[in-house]
Coordinates of C-alpha atoms in Angstrom, one line a residue:
X25 CA 0.2 0.0 0.0
X26 CA 2.7 3.0 1.0
X27 CA 5.0 2.0 -2.3
X28 CA 1.6 1.6 -4.5
X29 CA 1.2 5.7 -2.8
X30 CA 4.7 6.3 -3.3
X31 CA 4.2 5.5 -6.4
X32 CA 1.2 8.1 -6.8
X33 CA 3.1 11.3 -5.2
X34 CA 6.2 10.1 -8.1
X35 CA 3.5 10.0 -11.2
X36 CA 2.2 13.7 -9.9
X37 CA 4.9 15.0 -8.4
X38 CA 6.3 14.1 -12.1
X39 CA 2.7 15.3 -14.1
X40 CA 3.1 19.1 -12.1
X41 CA 6.9 19.3 -13.2
X42 CA 5.7 18.5 -16.5
X43 CA 3.2 21.4 -16.1
X44 CA 4.9 23.9 -15.3
X45 CA 8.0 23.5 -17.8
X46 CA 6.1 23.1 -21.0
X47 CA 3.9 26.5 -19.6
X48 CA 7.8 28.4 -19.2
X49 CA 8.3 27.0 -22.4
X50 CA 4.5 28.4 -24.1
X51 CA 5.9 31.0 -22.5
X52 CA 9.3 32.0 -24.2
X53 CA 7.6 30.7 -27.3
X54 CA 4.6 32.9 -27.6
X55 CA 7.0 35.8 -26.7
X56 CA 9.6 35.3 -29.4
X57 CA 5.7 34.9 -31.7
X58 CA 4.8 38.5 -30.1
X59 CA 8.0 40.1 -30.4
X60 CA 8.5 39.5 -34.1
X61 CA 5.5 41.0 -34.4
X62 CA 5.4 44.3 -32.4
X63 CA 9.1 44.4 -33.6
X64 CA 7.8 44.4 -37.9
X65 CA 5.2 46.5 -36.6
X66 CA 8.2 49.4 -34.9
X67 CA 9.9 48.7 -38.1
X68 CA 7.0 49.6 -40.1
X69 CA 5.9 52.8 -38.0
X70 CA 9.3 53.5 -38.2
X71 CA 10.0 53.9 -42.1
X72 CA 8.5 57.3 -42.4
X73 CA 11.8 58.2 -40.5
X74 CA 14.1 56.6 -42.0
X75 CA 12.6 56.5 -45.7
X76 CA 11.0 59.5 -45.8
X77 CA 9.0 59.9 -49.0
X78 CA 10.3 63.2 -50.7
X79 CA 7.7 65.5 -52.9
X80 CA 8.6 68.5 -54.9
X81 CA 6.4 70.6 -57.3
X82 CA 7.0 70.8 -61.3
X83 CA 5.4 71.4 -64.3
X84 CA 2.7 69.5 -65.9
X85 CA 5.5 66.8 -68.0
X86 CA 8.1 66.6 -65.3
X87 CA 11.2 68.7 -66.7
X88 CA 11.8 71.4 -64.7
X89 CA 11.2 71.4 -60.2
X90 CA 12.5 75.2 -59.3
X91 CA 12.8 78.2 -62.0
X92 CA 8.5 77.7 -61.7
X93 CA 5.4 79.9 -61.3
X94 CA 3.5 78.1 -58.2
X95 CA 0.5 80.2 -57.0
X96 CA 0.6 81.3 -53.5
X97 CA -3.0 79.2 -53.2
X98 CA -1.1 76.2 -53.6
X99 CA 1.5 77.2 -50.9
X100 CA -1.0 78.2 -48.5
X101 CA -3.0 75.0 -48.9
X102 CA 0.5 72.9 -48.2
X103 CA 1.1 75.0 -45.3
X104 CA -2.2 74.0 -43.3
X105 CA -2.3 70.5 -45.4
X106 CA -1.6 68.0 -41.8
X107 CA -0.2 65.3 -44.3
X108 CA 2.7 67.4 -45.2
X109 CA 5.9 68.3 -43.1
X110 CA 8.5 69.7 -44.0
X111 CA 8.0 72.3 -46.4
X112 CA 10.4 74.3 -48.2
X113 CA 10.0 76.8 -50.6
X114 CA 11.0 80.0 -52.5
X115 CA 10.5 83.0 -54.4
X116 CA 13.6 84.8 -57.1
X117 CA 13.8 88.2 -57.6
X118 CA 16.3 90.3 -59.2
X119 CA 17.1 93.8 -57.5
X120 CA 19.4 96.4 -57.4
X121 CA 20.3 98.9 -54.8
X122 CA 18.9 102.0 -53.7
X123 CA 16.0 103.7 -56.2
X124 CA 16.9 104.4 -59.4
X125 CA 14.8 104.7 -63.1
X126 CA 13.3 101.9 -64.4
X127 CA 15.3 102.9 -68.1
X128 CA 18.2 102.4 -66.3
X129 CA 17.7 98.9 -64.9
X130 CA 19.9 96.6 -66.8
X131 CA 23.1 98.9 -65.2
X132 CA 22.1 98.4 -61.5
X133 CA 20.1 94.9 -61.7
X134 CA 22.7 92.6 -59.8
X135 CA 21.7 91.5 -57.1
X136 CA 19.4 87.8 -57.2
X137 CA 17.1 88.5 -54.0
X138 CA 15.1 84.9 -52.7
X139 CA 12.5 84.9 -49.9
X140 CA 12.8 81.4 -48.3
X141 CA 10.7 79.5 -45.5
X142 CA 14.5 77.8 -44.2
X143 CA 17.5 77.2 -45.3
X144 CA 17.2 74.5 -46.6
X145 CA 14.9 75.9 -49.8
X146 CA 18.2 77.3 -50.5
X147 CA 20.1 75.6 -52.7
X148 CA 22.8 74.0 -51.0
X149 CA 22.7 76.0 -48.1
X150 CA 22.2 75.0 -44.4
X151 CA 21.9 76.3 -41.2
X152 CA 25.1 76.0 -40.0
X153 CA 26.4 78.2 -43.0
X154 CA 24.5 81.1 -41.5
X155 CA 26.0 83.4 -39.3
X156 CA 23.7 85.7 -37.0
X157 CA 24.4 87.4 -34.2
X158 CA 21.6 88.7 -32.7
X159 CA 18.8 85.9 -33.6
X160 CA 18.9 82.2 -34.3
X161 CA 18.2 80.9 -38.1
X162 CA 14.5 79.4 -37.5
X163 CA 13.4 82.5 -35.8
X164 CA 14.8 84.9 -38.5
X165 CA 12.7 82.9 -41.5
X166 CA 9.8 82.3 -39.6
X167 CA 9.5 86.2 -39.4
X168 CA 7.9 89.0 -41.8
X169 CA 10.0 91.8 -40.8
X170 CA 12.0 93.3 -43.9
X171 CA 15.8 91.6 -42.4
X172 CA 18.6 90.3 -44.8
X173 CA 21.1 87.5 -44.6
X174 CA 24.0 89.0 -47.4
X175 CA 26.3 86.6 -49.1
X176 CA 29.8 86.7 -47.6
X177 CA 31.1 88.3 -51.2
X178 CA 28.6 90.4 -51.7
X179 CA 28.9 91.4 -48.3
X180 CA 32.7 92.3 -48.8
X181 CA 32.6 94.0 -52.2
X182 CA 30.3 96.3 -51.7
X183 CA 31.1 97.4 -47.4
X184 CA 28.5 96.1 -46.1
X185 CA 28.6 94.9 -42.9
X186 CA 25.6 93.3 -40.3
X187 CA 23.8 96.3 -38.7
X188 CA 23.4 98.6 -42.0
X189 CA 19.8 99.0 -43.8
X190 CA 19.7 99.0 -47.5
X191 CA 17.5 100.0 -50.5
X192 CA 16.8 97.0 -52.5
X193 CA 14.3 98.6 -55.9
X194 CA 13.0 94.6 -56.8
X195 CA 11.7 92.7 -60.1
X196 CA 9.3 90.3 -60.3
X197 CA 9.4 87.5 -63.2
X198 CA 6.8 87.7 -64.8
X199 CA 4.0 84.4 -64.6
X200 CA 2.7 85.2 -68.3
X201 CA 6.2 85.2 -69.8
X202 CA 6.3 83.4 -73.0
X203 CA 8.8 80.2 -73.1
X204 CA 12.2 80.3 -72.5
X205 CA 11.9 84.2 -72.9
X206 CA 10.6 85.4 -68.8
X207 CA 10.4 89.4 -68.9
X208 CA 10.8 90.8 -65.5
X209 CA 9.3 93.8 -64.2
X210 CA 10.2 96.4 -61.1
X211 CA 7.3 95.7 -58.4
X212 CA 6.8 99.8 -58.2
X213 CA 8.4 100.5 -54.9
X214 CA 11.4 100.3 -53.2
X215 CA 12.4 98.1 -49.5
X216 CA 14.7 99.0 -47.1
X217 CA 16.0 96.0 -45.8
X218 CA 18.6 95.2 -41.9
X219 CA 21.3 92.9 -42.6
X220 CA 21.0 90.5 -39.7
X221 CA 23.5 88.1 -40.8
X222 CA 25.7 86.6 -44.1
X223 CA 25.6 83.3 -45.3
X224 CA 28.7 81.1 -47.2
X225 CA 28.9 81.3 -50.6
X226 CA 26.7 78.7 -52.7
X227 CA 25.8 77.2 -55.5
X228 CA 22.5 77.8 -56.4
X229 CA 19.9 74.3 -57.0
X230 CA 17.0 76.6 -57.9
X231 CA 18.8 78.4 -60.5
X232 CA 22.1 78.7 -62.2
X233 CA 23.1 81.6 -60.2
X234 CA 24.7 82.6 -56.2
X235 CA 22.4 83.6 -54.2
X236 CA 23.2 87.6 -53.0
X237 CA 20.2 88.2 -50.5
X238 CA 17.6 85.9 -48.3
X239 CA 14.7 87.1 -46.7
X240 CA 12.1 85.6 -45.1
X241 CA 8.9 84.6 -46.9
X242 CA 6.8 85.9 -45.4
X243 CA 8.4 89.7 -45.8
X244 CA 9.1 88.6 -49.7
X245 CA 4.6 87.7 -49.9
X246 CA 4.1 91.1 -47.7
X247 CA 6.4 92.6 -50.5
X248 CA 4.0 91.5 -53.2
X249 CA 1.4 92.4 -51.8
X250 CA 2.0 95.6 -50.9
X251 CA 2.7 96.2 -54.3
X252 CA -0.4 94.9 -55.9
X253 CA 0.9 92.0 -57.3
X254 CA 0.6 88.4 -57.0
X255 CA 2.8 86.0 -55.0
X256 CA 4.6 82.8 -56.8
X257 CA 7.0 80.4 -55.6
X258 CA 9.8 79.5 -58.0
X259 CA 10.2 75.9 -55.7
X260 CA 8.6 74.1 -53.4
X261 CA 9.0 70.9 -51.6
X262 CA 8.7 68.8 -48.4
X263 CA 8.2 65.2 -47.2
X264 CA 4.5 63.5 -46.9
X265 CA 3.6 63.5 -43.3
X266 CA 2.7 60.3 -42.3
X267 CA 3.8 57.9 -45.3
X268 CA 1.7 55.4 -43.7
X269 CA -1.8 57.4 -44.6
X270 CA -0.1 58.0 -48.4
X271 CA -3.3 57.3 -50.2
X272 CA -5.2 59.8 -48.3
X273 CA -2.4 61.8 -48.3
X274 CA -2.3 62.0 -52.6
X275 CA -6.3 62.7 -52.6
X276 CA -5.9 65.5 -50.6
X277 CA -2.9 66.6 -53.0
X278 CA -5.6 65.8 -56.1
X279 CA -7.7 68.0 -54.0
X280 CA -5.3 71.2 -53.6
X281 CA -5.2 70.8 -57.4
X282 CA -2.0 68.6 -58.3
X283 CA -1.7 66.6 -60.7
X284 CA 0.1 63.7 -61.8
X285 CA 3.4 64.2 -64.2
X286 CA 2.7 63.6 -67.7
X287 CA 5.2 62.9 -70.6
X288 CA 2.4 64.0 -73.3
X289 CA 2.2 67.3 -72.3
X290 CA 4.2 70.1 -73.2
X291 CA 6.7 73.0 -71.6
X292 CA 5.6 75.0 -69.5
X293 CA 6.2 77.5 -66.0
X294 CA 3.2 76.6 -64.4
X295 CA 4.0 75.1 -61.2
X296 CA 1.2 72.4 -61.4
X297 CA 2.3 68.5 -60.7
X298 CA 3.7 66.5 -58.0
X299 CA 6.5 64.4 -58.3
X300 CA 6.6 61.8 -55.0
X301 CA 8.8 59.8 -54.7
X302 CA 7.4 57.0 -53.5
X303 CA 9.0 53.1 -54.5
X304 CA 12.0 52.8 -52.2
X305 CA 9.1 53.6 -49.1
X306 CA 6.8 51.3 -50.7
X307 CA 9.0 48.6 -51.5
X308 CA 10.1 48.8 -47.7
X309 CA 6.8 49.0 -46.2
X310 CA 5.3 46.4 -48.7
X311 CA 7.7 44.2 -47.5
X312 CA 6.9 44.4 -43.5
X313 CA 3.4 44.3 -43.8
X314 CA 3.9 40.7 -46.1
X315 CA 5.9 39.6 -43.3
X316 CA 3.6 41.2 -40.4
X317 CA 0.6 39.4 -42.5
X318 CA 2.0 36.1 -42.8
X319 CA 3.1 36.2 -38.6
X320 CA -0.9 37.6 -37.6
X321 CA -1.9 34.6 -40.2
X322 CA -0.3 32.4 -37.3
X323 CA -1.8 33.7 -34.9
X324 CA -5.2 31.2 -34.8
X325 CA -2.8 28.5 -35.4
X326 CA -0.6 29.3 -32.3
X327 CA -3.9 29.9 -29.9
X328 CA -5.1 25.8 -31.0
X329 CA -1.3 24.2 -30.8
X330 CA -1.3 26.0 -26.9
X331 CA -5.6 24.3 -26.5
X332 CA -4.3 20.8 -27.5
X333 CA -1.3 21.4 -25.4
X334 CA -3.4 22.3 -22.4
X335 CA -5.6 19.3 -23.0
X336 CA -3.0 16.8 -23.5
X337 CA -0.8 17.8 -20.6
X338 CA -4.5 18.2 -18.3
X339 CA -5.2 14.2 -19.8
X340 CA -2.1 12.8 -18.9
X341 CA -2.2 14.7 -15.4
X342 CA -5.5 13.9 -14.9
X343 CA -5.1 9.6 -16.0
X344 CA -2.8 9.6 -13.3
X345 CA -5.5 10.6 -10.5
X346 CA -7.5 8.7 -11.9
X347 CA -9.0 7.5 -8.1
X348 CA -8.5 10.8 -6.8
X349 CA -11.3 11.5 -8.8
X350 CA -13.1 8.1 -8.6
X351 CA -12.8 8.4 -4.7
X352 CA -14.5 12.2 -4.6
X353 CA -17.6 11.2 -6.8
X354 CA -18.3 7.7 -4.7
X355 CA -19.0 10.5 -1.8
X356 CA -20.9 11.8 -3.6
X357 CA -19.6 15.2 -5.5
X358 CA -21.1 16.0 -9.0
X359 CA -19.5 15.9 -12.0
X360 CA -18.8 19.7 -12.3
X361 CA -17.6 19.8 -9.6
X362 CA -15.6 16.7 -9.5
X363 CA -12.9 18.1 -11.7
X364 CA -12.7 21.7 -10.8
X365 CA -9.9 21.1 -7.8
X366 CA -8.1 19.0 -10.3
X367 CA -8.9 22.5 -13.1
X368 CA -8.1 25.0 -10.3
X369 CA -4.0 22.7 -10.2
X370 CA -3.5 22.3 -13.5
X371 CA -3.9 25.8 -13.5
X372 CA -2.3 27.6 -10.9
X373 CA 0.9 25.2 -12.2
X374 CA 0.4 27.4 -15.7
X375 CA 0.4 30.3 -13.2
X376 CA 3.9 29.8 -11.7
X377 CA 4.9 28.6 -15.0
X378 CA 4.3 32.3 -16.5
X379 CA 5.6 34.0 -14.0
X380 CA 9.0 32.0 -14.0
X381 CA 8.4 32.2 -17.6
X382 CA 7.9 36.4 -17.3
X383 CA 10.9 36.8 -14.7
X384 CA 13.2 36.0 -18.2
X385 CA 11.2 37.5 -20.9
X386 CA 11.3 40.6 -19.0
X387 CA 14.9 41.5 -20.2
X388 CA 13.8 41.4 -23.9
X389 CA 9.6 42.3 -24.5
X390 CA 8.0 45.0 -23.1
X391 CA 5.2 44.8 -20.7
X392 CA 2.6 44.6 -23.2
X393 CA 4.5 41.3 -24.8
X394 CA 4.0 39.7 -21.5
X395 CA 0.1 40.8 -21.0
X396 CA -0.7 39.5 -24.3
X397 CA 1.4 35.9 -23.8
X398 CA -0.2 35.9 -20.2
X399 CA -3.2 36.0 -21.8
X400 CA -3.3 34.1 -24.9
X401 CA -1.7 30.6 -23.1
X402 CA -4.2 30.7 -19.5
X403 CA -7.1 31.0 -22.1
X404 CA -6.0 28.7 -24.9
X405 CA -4.6 26.5 -22.0
X406 CA -7.5 26.7 -20.1
X407 CA -9.9 25.8 -22.5
X408 CA -8.1 22.6 -23.0
X409 CA -7.7 21.7 -19.7
X410 CA -11.5 22.0 -19.5
X411 CA -11.9 19.8 -22.6
X412 CA -9.9 17.2 -20.9
X413 CA -11.0 16.7 -17.4
X414 CA -14.5 17.8 -18.7
X415 CA -13.9 14.4 -21.1
X416 CA -13.0 12.8 -18.1
X417 CA -15.6 13.4 -15.6
X418 CA -18.3 12.4 -18.3
X419 CA -16.8 8.2 -17.7
X420 CA -17.9 6.4 -14.8
X421 CA -16.6 5.5 -11.9
X422 CA -15.8 1.8 -12.6
X423 CA -14.2 2.5 -16.1
X424 CA -12.1 4.4 -13.6
X425 CA -11.0 2.4 -11.8
X426 CA -11.0 -0.5 -14.5
X427 CA -8.0 1.6 -16.0
X428 CA -4.9 -0.4 -15.7
X429 CA -1.9 1.4 -15.7

């Protein structure tokens, strides 16, 4: 009798160790599974920063990205769009120093003035190439004051210095000009600007000449408005705000009035088309989405596998304790209540296994993943265990006691 009790206790202990060990293993495997899904999702979210989608307004056939006439309404729509970030735009004007007769403009127009909303808009200019004492560069570009940054070579040549106020007579490019023959007209008044900084020499990306004077974009727009003229931007570039909403972005751009480029369209200076360089992003996002979908498609299989493991392990654990179950039945305990202690003990072992597995997984998995793992494991295992013990409870006492081991 003692031998029988000892063997029964050993079998019970072995079954408990197996249950706890399998629970630990399942916790680690499920952490690996959910961690992989989360990793791919994080990569997809970070893709917008790692692979930004660059956009540029061009003419309809896509042959020109600068030297265009881009309407102020388009610029304003892009400024107010939540789908656009890093908006850069500039307008190019010619100017001469001081007030002079319009008939003599050819002698005096020797300065290229650019109105820009940030340094990136001005060719290869960067913030570290601009030197200012009284304010930072971003504050300068965001203002609407008639202040300017002057090319260092121009500053030295003309004997200007920071703090000087210079008088500029500006001329604008006529949007009604014929192709390959752009006319310029006086803006009708002079503008006095204070030199607040200098910039290093650059090779202009937006035109073939060097940029001499830079003023804030809002100041340039005010200058056009005060002269009773319509403002046009020369160049507009930006990035997609949220590349994961690329279709919504393209729909909004169509509503703004920007079209797709067409190779069949003729040459024009009108900036009305949008080039979206999204091929690399789409390829990367497609690969990541496929990986996520493939992993997520295995989720039902994972749940069924855990359920089956719970069923098999619980069946093996229950088979070693049939006598205990039969004894409870002989004492008058109903079938459904008789297996509850066994189920509770089994789930307690699974919970302990989860805690041990969580202690190992917490070093590499976030809390959200660990919570999801525990939820899936406990629920699926519980269903499997209930099925196993439910099947055992349906057997009568005689059959339970007559099974030989």
